[in-house]
PDB file of C-alpha atoms in Angstrom:
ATOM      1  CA  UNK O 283       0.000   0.000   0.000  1.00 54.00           C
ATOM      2  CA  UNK O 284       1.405   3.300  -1.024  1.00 59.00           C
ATOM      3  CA  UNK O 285       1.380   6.008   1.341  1.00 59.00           C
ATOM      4  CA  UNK O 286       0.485   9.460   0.601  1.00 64.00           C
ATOM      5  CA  UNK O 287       2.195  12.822   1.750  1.00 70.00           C
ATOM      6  CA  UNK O 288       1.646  13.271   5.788  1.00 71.00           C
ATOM      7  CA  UNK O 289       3.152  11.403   8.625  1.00 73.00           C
ATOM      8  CA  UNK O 290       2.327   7.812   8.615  1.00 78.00           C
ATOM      9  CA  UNK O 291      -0.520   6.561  10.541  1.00 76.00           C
ATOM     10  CA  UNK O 292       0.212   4.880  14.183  1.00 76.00           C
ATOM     11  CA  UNK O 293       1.199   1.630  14.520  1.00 83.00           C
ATOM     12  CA  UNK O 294       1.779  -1.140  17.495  1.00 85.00           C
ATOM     13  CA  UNK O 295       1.554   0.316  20.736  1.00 87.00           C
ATOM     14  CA  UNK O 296       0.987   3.804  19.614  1.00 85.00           C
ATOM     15  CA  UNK O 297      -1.764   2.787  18.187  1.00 82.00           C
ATOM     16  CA  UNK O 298      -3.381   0.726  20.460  1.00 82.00           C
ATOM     17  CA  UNK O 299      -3.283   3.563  23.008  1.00 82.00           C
ATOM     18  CA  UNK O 300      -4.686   5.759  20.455  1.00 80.00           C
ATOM     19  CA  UNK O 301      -7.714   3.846  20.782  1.00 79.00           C
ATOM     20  CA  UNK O 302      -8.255   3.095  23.806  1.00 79.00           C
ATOM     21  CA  UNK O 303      -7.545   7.078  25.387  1.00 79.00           C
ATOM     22  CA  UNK O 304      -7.514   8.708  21.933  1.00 72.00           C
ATOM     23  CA  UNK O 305     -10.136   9.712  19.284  1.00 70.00           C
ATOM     24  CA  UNK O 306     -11.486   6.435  18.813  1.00 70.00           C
ATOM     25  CA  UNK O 307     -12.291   5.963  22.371  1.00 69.00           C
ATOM     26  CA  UNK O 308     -15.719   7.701  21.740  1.00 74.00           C
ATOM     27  CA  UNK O 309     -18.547   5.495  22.196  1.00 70.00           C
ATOM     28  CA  UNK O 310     -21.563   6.439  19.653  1.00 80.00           C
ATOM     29  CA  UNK O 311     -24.855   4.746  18.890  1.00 91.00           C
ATOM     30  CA  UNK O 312     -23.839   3.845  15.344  1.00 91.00           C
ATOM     31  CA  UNK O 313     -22.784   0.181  16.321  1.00 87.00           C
ATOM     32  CA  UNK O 314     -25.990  -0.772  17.955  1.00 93.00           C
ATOM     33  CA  UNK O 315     -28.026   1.337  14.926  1.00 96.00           C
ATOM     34  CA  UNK O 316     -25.980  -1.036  12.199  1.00 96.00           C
ATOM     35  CA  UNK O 317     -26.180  -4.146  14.070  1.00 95.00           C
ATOM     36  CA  UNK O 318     -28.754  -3.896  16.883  1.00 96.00           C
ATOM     37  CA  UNK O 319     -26.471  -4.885  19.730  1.00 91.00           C
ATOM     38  CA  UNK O 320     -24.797  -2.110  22.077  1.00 88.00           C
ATOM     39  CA  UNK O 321     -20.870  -2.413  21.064  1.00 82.00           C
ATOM     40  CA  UNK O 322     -18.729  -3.796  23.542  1.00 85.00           C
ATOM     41  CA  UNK O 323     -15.113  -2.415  25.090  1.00 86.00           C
ATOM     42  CA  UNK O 324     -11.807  -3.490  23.410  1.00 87.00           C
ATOM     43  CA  UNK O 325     -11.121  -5.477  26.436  1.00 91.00           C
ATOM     44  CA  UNK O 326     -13.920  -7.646  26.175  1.00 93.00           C
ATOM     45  CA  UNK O 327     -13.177  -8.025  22.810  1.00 91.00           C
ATOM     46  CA  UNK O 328      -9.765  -8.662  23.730  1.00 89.00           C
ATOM     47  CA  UNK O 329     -10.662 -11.461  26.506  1.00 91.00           C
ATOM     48  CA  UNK O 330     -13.202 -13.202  23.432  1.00 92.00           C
ATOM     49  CA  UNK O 331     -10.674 -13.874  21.176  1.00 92.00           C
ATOM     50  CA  UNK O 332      -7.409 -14.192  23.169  1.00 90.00           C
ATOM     51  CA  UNK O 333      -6.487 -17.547  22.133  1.00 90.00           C
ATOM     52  CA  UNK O 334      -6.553 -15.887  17.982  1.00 92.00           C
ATOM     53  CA  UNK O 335      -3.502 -14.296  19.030  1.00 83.00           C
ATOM     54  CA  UNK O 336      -0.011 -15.528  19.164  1.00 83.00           C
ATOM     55  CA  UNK O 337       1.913 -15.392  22.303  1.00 77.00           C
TER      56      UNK O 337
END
């Protein structure tokens, strides 16, 4: 993928923290509108689908 001008987006840890404190940390009401169930935290996510990550 080619990158245009600008810095480059985060990666890793940067972006992780990003977010979870950052910008994306806002919580709106378009997940439940598109799928009718209220969206759920990164860490839940996280603790779902632990074992599809490599250690």
């Amino acid at each position: 993928m080619t990158q245009g001008p600008g810095p480059s987006p985060p990666q890793g840890p940067e972006l992780m923290a990003q977010i979870a404190e950052g910008p994306w940390a806002e919580i709106t009401s378009t997940v439940t509108d598109l799928t009718g169930h209220a969206p759920r935290t990164l860490d839940d996510y996280l603790a779902d689908h632990a074992g599809d990550f490599p250690r």
